Amino acid sequence: MSDLEAVLARIPSRAAAIAKHRESGGRVAAVFPIHYARALFRAFGLLPVEVWGPPRTNTTLGDAHLQAYTCSIVRGGLSFFLSGKLDVADVVLVPHACDSLQGLGSVLLDFVDAKRPVLTLYNPRGPERASLDFMAAELRRLYERLAEITGARPSSRELLAAVEEDENADELLGRLLAARRRFDVDERAFYRLVRAREYLPAAEFAALAEAALDAADGPEKKGIGVVLSGIVPEPMEILDALSEAGAVAVGDDFAAIGRRLYPAGASDEPFQRMAERLLGGPPDSTRGSPIDDRIAHLERLADCGGAKAILFFIVKFCEPELFYLPQMRARLTELGLRSVVIEADVTDTLPQQAVTRVEALLETVQ
Amino acid sequence: MSVLDVVRYHAGATIGGQALLRWQRIGLERRMRRPGFWKDPHIEAPLAVSPRLKELISRHYLKGRFANGAKKVAWVTSGAPVELLIALGYFPIYPENHAAVCGIRRKAEEIATEAENAGWSRDVCSYARTDIGTVLSGKTPVGRLPKPDLLLCCTNICQTVLLWYRVLAHHFQVPLVVIDTPFLYKEASEHEVAFVERQLQNAVEVAERVAGKTLSPKKLELVTRRSKEASELWRQVMEMGKHRPAPITAFDEFIHMAPIVEMRGEEFTVSYYRALLDELEERARLGIGALKHEKKRLIWDNLPIWYRVRWLSELLAERGVAMVASTYTNAWGELSDMIDPERPLESASRVYLHPILNRGTGHKLAVMKQMVKDYSADGVILHSDRSCKPYSIGQVDQRERLGREAGVPALLLEADHNDPRAFSEEQSRSRLEAFLEVLEA
């Protein structure tokens, strides 16, 4: 086993991370996608654990509340919740990202016996200054709700300490993504590492990331560079399909990962600082970013990693992603970047035709 | 603005065009008065004001054809605070309304295909696909849509509009003003109201810059006053549905709502709704219903199925079922009390936060339950609209609770507001007939 493999073997599962946190007397927050302030929860001693589907969830329970044209992240998430598998959570957060997640939050508040507080967080899309102030106010509102629930009132200093830990973790996440070609492990293993950010405390993730960066001293992986874009890399078989076809992922634009590389904030006021971070992240369709900004971001990712193609791996029925694709792809083609769109349900297996389409994409750029 | 364009605008739209449309309207009014004009055994003759509505809508799109160069054009969402644009002299175009016109005229599928051929998925809103199809191909049943100088998008009806307007902004390369209205899961907080108000102030600055003129507070007050008046009249029009028999149905409202959606803030809109209300009051006084034999009464939830409005209205009318109200048309009247012409921007920040589509699923259920009571309804049809997730998510629980808490049966009808490919007529007919049997039992 290489040093890197030894580090990766230390990544705890979500269940193990939750159990460890609980054993130490901590509380858990189940968090639906996408953007929220992890530091705010950490300052209250809550461990935010994200719910992206999860993969292979039977959606029957959610289907009793939601129409079939709702995306699998939402139907799967609700099913998972109703099945009792989120009973470990003391509180649930549904950040606002799209009409479907908005609906999920509303259904959980109005029609489902959630048995625990359900909180919401609105991510603004207005002009910069107004949005920043609104976001800070929204985070203060969430702080008050968490204070009511936990009985704690973390000080500004404690909040800032949690923010700084988060900033460090995000900086390391960025370094992991930038150095990914040096990671001599398959794409799945790499994504298991970066996605540990979805449930590990920031300090634990940072320690793991630093160890992985130290151990990643291999030669650069060879293959056709591809930028990955979409909401979340599920089903993860897509990563196997890429590797088998001779591709190397060199850039990440997933909403679950690369689009949450929030920059460090500047303010000394904790809520303002958290707001600066959340709104300062890379362009994202779920935040209604301008199409030109998204194109420029993808172009930068492709340039930095030497990519020749972009794989848009889309969750079926995801309107935010689907709206942007035609104009982005047209412009990226003009820039010499081929792309393909593959749609899948996160709760399902990868359709075989997706593998064929990945192969076809790579053949065209070879 | 060029002098030639202004001359063309007045010659084509406001002088020649208007005279032609007036002449057509008078002709239609004459034909409607002739004995034997109306033969339907179940539905009452159309309202006498209907030709006026046709004239208003035609005139709006006719003006649009000549607007570029003569007036600044803004494309706006149906729930956007258009008053500030009207006060600045913009000509507004409502892509959603245009898409609905395409749907009614059975052109939406063909036009949406243009967008699909350019890469837009059939899983995105069919209104958006229809309009993007028009933008790309120029195909439209209204002659021609003017190009926008400004885009104004308010997210109080869905998040989809922001994505749609990003597409338009990228295509036209014109400024996009976003008024982001935080979704109200429960009651509005002060920071939410303040956020919207700041954005309105920003919108004024951008709109003034594009228009090249300053917003007159007096003009804004006047336009807001007209909006309020029209909105109040529209609410009274809808409330006529409480009469038994109801002199107006939701199917009529789907058509008569056009001015309150796309001509808010205009004097002619106020006078149109006054005339409509007068006629409905007269019909109610005489006991004339929209249906000749009203037996049962229903409430409609969600957007209409535009390409099957007539089919559905006839199917129900044959069985004496009147659709006496809808949550959709109600949205343009229910907030009229909140509009304050003396504090136009401040009150707009509250008004435009509170449409039913910007509020939680529990609120919509409460509205439907109240409507069942107020309109003495026997049941509810919830259109599960594939293209409108914010309106549709929650309906499964709402349907069940309407039965349990309001004591009325409710039907979930699967369709799409503008894409006939997502609608099965036979399946819908079977479901409706089964539902009507339950109602009649």
Coordinates of C-alpha atoms in Angstrom, one line a residue, chain A residues 107-351:
Chain A
V107 CA -43.2 20.1 2.1
L108 CA -41.0 19.2 5.1
L109 CA -42.2 22.3 6.9
D110 CA -45.9 22.0 6.0
F111 CA -46.8 18.4 5.3
V112 CA -44.3 16.0 6.8
D113 CA -44.0 15.2 10.5
A114 CA -40.3 15.9 10.5
K115 CA -39.9 15.2 14.3
R116 CA -37.0 17.7 14.4
P117 CA -36.6 21.4 13.5
V118 CA -36.5 22.1 9.7
L119 CA -34.5 25.2 8.9
T120 CA -34.2 27.1 5.6
L121 CA -31.6 29.4 4.2
Y122 CA -32.2 31.7 1.2
N123 CA -29.3 32.3 -1.1
P124 CA -29.8 35.7 -2.7
R125 CA -29.2 36.4 -6.4
G126 CA -29.7 40.2 -6.4
P127 CA -27.1 43.0 -6.9
E128 CA -23.8 42.4 -5.0
R129 CA -24.1 44.8 -2.1
A130 CA -27.7 44.2 -1.3
S131 CA -27.2 40.4 -1.6
L132 CA -24.3 40.6 0.8
D133 CA -26.2 42.4 3.4
F134 CA -29.2 40.2 3.0
M135 CA -27.1 37.0 3.3
A136 CA -25.5 38.3 6.5
A137 CA -29.0 39.0 7.9
E138 CA -30.2 35.6 6.8
L139 CA -27.3 34.0 8.6
R140 CA -28.1 36.0 11.7
R141 CA -31.6 34.7 11.5
L142 CA -30.3 31.1 11.2
Y143 CA -28.0 31.8 14.2
E144 CA -31.0 32.8 16.3
R145 CA -32.8 29.6 15.3
L146 CA -29.8 27.5 16.2
A147 CA -29.4 29.3 19.5
E148 CA -33.1 28.5 20.3
I149 CA -32.6 24.8 19.4
T150 CA -29.2 24.2 21.1
G151 CA -29.4 26.7 24.0
A152 CA -25.9 27.9 23.0
R153 CA -24.9 31.4 21.8
P154 CA -21.4 31.2 20.3
S155 CA -19.5 34.5 20.6
S156 CA -18.1 36.5 17.6
R157 CA -14.7 35.1 18.4
E158 CA -16.0 31.5 18.4
L159 CA -17.8 32.2 15.1
L160 CA -14.7 33.7 13.5
A161 CA -12.6 30.8 14.7
A162 CA -15.0 28.4 13.0
V163 CA -14.9 30.5 9.8
E164 CA -11.1 30.4 9.8
E165 CA -11.1 26.7 10.1
D166 CA -13.5 26.5 7.2
E167 CA -11.4 28.9 5.1
N168 CA -8.3 26.7 5.7
A169 CA -10.3 23.5 4.7
D170 CA -11.5 25.2 1.5
E171 CA -8.0 26.4 0.7
L172 CA -6.8 22.8 1.1
L173 CA -9.7 21.5 -1.0
G174 CA -8.6 23.9 -3.7
R175 CA -5.0 22.6 -3.5
L176 CA -6.2 19.0 -3.8
L177 CA -8.2 19.8 -6.9
A178 CA -5.2 21.7 -8.4
A179 CA -2.8 18.9 -7.7
R180 CA -5.2 16.1 -8.7
R181 CA -3.0 14.9 -11.6
R182 CA -0.3 13.9 -9.1
F183 CA -2.7 11.6 -7.2
D184 CA -1.8 8.1 -8.4
V185 CA -5.2 6.7 -7.5
D186 CA -8.4 6.2 -9.5
E187 CA -10.9 9.0 -9.8
R188 CA -13.3 7.4 -7.4
A189 CA -10.7 7.3 -4.7
F190 CA -9.8 10.9 -5.3
Y191 CA -13.5 11.9 -5.2
R192 CA -14.0 10.0 -1.9
L193 CA -11.2 12.2 -0.5
V194 CA -12.6 15.6 -1.7
R195 CA -16.2 14.7 -0.9
A196 CA -15.2 14.0 2.7
R197 CA -15.6 17.7 2.9
E198 CA -19.4 17.0 2.8
Y199 CA -19.4 15.5 6.3
L200 CA -16.1 15.8 8.1
P201 CA -15.4 18.6 10.6
A202 CA -13.2 21.2 8.8
A203 CA -10.1 20.5 11.0
E204 CA -10.3 16.7 10.3
F205 CA -10.7 17.3 6.6
A206 CA -7.8 19.7 6.6
A207 CA -5.6 17.1 8.4
L208 CA -6.5 14.5 5.9
A209 CA -6.0 16.8 2.9
E210 CA -2.6 17.9 4.1
A211 CA -1.5 14.2 4.6
A212 CA -2.8 13.4 1.1
L213 CA -1.0 16.3 -0.5
D214 CA 2.2 15.3 1.2
A215 CA 1.8 11.7 0.0
A216 CA 0.9 12.7 -3.6
D217 CA 4.3 12.8 -5.0
G218 CA 3.8 10.6 -8.1
P219 CA 4.3 11.6 -11.7
E220 CA 1.5 13.4 -13.4
K221 CA -1.2 11.0 -14.6
K222 CA -1.4 10.6 -18.4
G223 CA -4.5 10.8 -20.4
I224 CA -6.9 13.1 -22.2
G225 CA -7.7 16.0 -19.9
V226 CA -11.4 16.5 -19.1
V227 CA -13.2 19.1 -17.0
L228 CA -16.2 17.7 -15.1
S229 CA -19.2 19.8 -14.6
G230 CA -22.6 19.3 -13.1
I231 CA -24.2 19.0 -9.7
V232 CA -22.7 16.0 -8.1
P233 CA -20.6 13.0 -9.4
E234 CA -23.3 10.4 -8.8
P235 CA -23.6 7.7 -9.9
M236 CA -19.9 7.4 -9.5
E237 CA -19.6 4.8 -12.2
I238 CA -19.2 7.8 -14.5
L239 CA -15.7 8.2 -13.1
D240 CA -14.8 4.6 -13.9
A241 CA -16.1 5.1 -17.4
L242 CA -13.8 8.1 -17.9
S243 CA -10.8 6.3 -16.6
E244 CA -11.4 3.3 -18.7
A245 CA -11.8 5.4 -21.8
G246 CA -8.4 7.0 -21.2
A247 CA -9.4 10.3 -19.7
V248 CA -8.0 12.1 -16.7
A249 CA -10.2 14.6 -14.8
V250 CA -8.3 17.8 -14.6
G251 CA -10.9 20.3 -13.5
D252 CA -13.9 20.2 -11.3
D253 CA -17.0 22.3 -11.7
F254 CA -19.4 20.2 -9.7
A255 CA -21.8 22.2 -7.5
A256 CA -21.0 19.8 -4.7
I257 CA -17.2 20.4 -5.0
G258 CA -15.6 22.9 -7.2
R259 CA -18.4 25.5 -7.1
R260 CA -18.0 25.5 -3.3
L261 CA -14.4 26.6 -3.3
Y262 CA -15.4 29.7 -1.3
P263 CA -12.6 32.3 -1.0
A264 CA -11.5 33.6 2.4
G265 CA -13.6 36.5 3.6
A266 CA -12.1 39.9 4.6
S267 CA -14.5 41.2 7.2
D268 CA -13.9 40.9 11.0
E269 CA -17.7 40.6 11.5
P270 CA -18.5 36.9 11.4
F271 CA -21.8 37.0 9.6
Q272 CA -20.5 39.5 7.0
R273 CA -17.5 37.3 6.6
M274 CA -19.6 34.1 6.0
A275 CA -21.7 36.0 3.5
E276 CA -18.7 37.2 1.7
R277 CA -17.4 33.7 1.4
L278 CA -20.7 32.2 0.2
L279 CA -21.3 34.9 -2.4
G280 CA -17.7 35.0 -3.5
G281 CA -17.7 31.4 -4.8
P282 CA -17.3 30.3 -8.4
P283 CA -20.2 31.0 -10.8
D284 CA -23.0 28.6 -10.4
S285 CA -26.3 28.0 -12.3
T286 CA -28.2 27.4 -9.1
R287 CA -27.2 30.9 -8.0
G288 CA -28.2 32.4 -11.3
S289 CA -24.7 33.5 -12.3
P290 CA -24.4 35.1 -15.7
I291 CA -23.7 32.7 -18.6
D292 CA -20.6 34.5 -19.6
D293 CA -19.2 34.1 -16.1
R294 CA -19.7 30.4 -16.2
I295 CA -18.1 30.1 -19.7
A296 CA -15.1 32.1 -18.5
H297 CA -14.8 29.9 -15.4
L298 CA -14.9 26.7 -17.4
E299 CA -12.4 28.1 -19.9
R300 CA -10.1 28.9 -17.0
L301 CA -10.4 25.4 -15.6
A302 CA -9.7 23.8 -19.0
D303 CA -6.7 26.1 -19.5
C304 CA -5.2 25.3 -16.1
G305 CA -5.6 21.6 -16.4
G306 CA -4.9 21.3 -20.1
A307 CA -8.3 19.9 -20.8
K308 CA -9.5 19.1 -24.3
A309 CA -13.1 18.4 -23.4
I310 CA -15.9 19.0 -20.9
L311 CA -18.3 16.4 -19.5
F312 CA -21.5 17.9 -18.3
F313 CA -22.9 15.3 -16.0
I314 CA -26.4 16.4 -15.2
V315 CA -29.0 15.3 -12.8
K316 CA -32.2 14.6 -14.7
F317 CA -34.7 17.4 -14.5
C318 CA -32.2 19.9 -13.2
E319 CA -33.4 23.1 -14.7
P320 CA -30.6 25.4 -13.5
E321 CA -28.1 23.2 -15.4
L322 CA -30.2 22.5 -18.4
F323 CA -30.9 26.2 -19.2
Y324 CA -27.3 27.1 -19.4
L325 CA -26.0 24.3 -21.5
P326 CA -26.8 25.3 -25.1
Q327 CA -25.2 28.7 -25.0
M328 CA -22.2 27.5 -22.9
R329 CA -21.5 24.6 -25.2
A330 CA -21.8 26.7 -28.3
R331 CA -19.2 29.1 -27.0
L332 CA -16.9 26.4 -25.6
T333 CA -17.0 24.7 -29.0
E334 CA -15.8 28.0 -30.6
L335 CA -13.0 28.0 -28.0
G336 CA -12.0 24.5 -29.2
L337 CA -13.5 22.6 -26.2
R338 CA -15.7 19.7 -27.1
S339 CA -18.4 18.7 -24.7
V340 CA -21.0 16.1 -24.1
V341 CA -24.1 16.1 -21.9
I342 CA -25.0 13.0 -19.9
E343 CA -28.1 12.9 -17.8
A344 CA -28.6 10.5 -14.9
D345 CA -30.5 10.0 -11.7
V346 CA -28.3 10.1 -8.6
T347 CA -30.4 7.3 -7.1
D348 CA -30.0 5.0 -10.1
T349 CA -27.1 3.2 -11.8
L350 CA -25.3 4.7 -14.8
P351 CA -27.0 3.8 -18.1

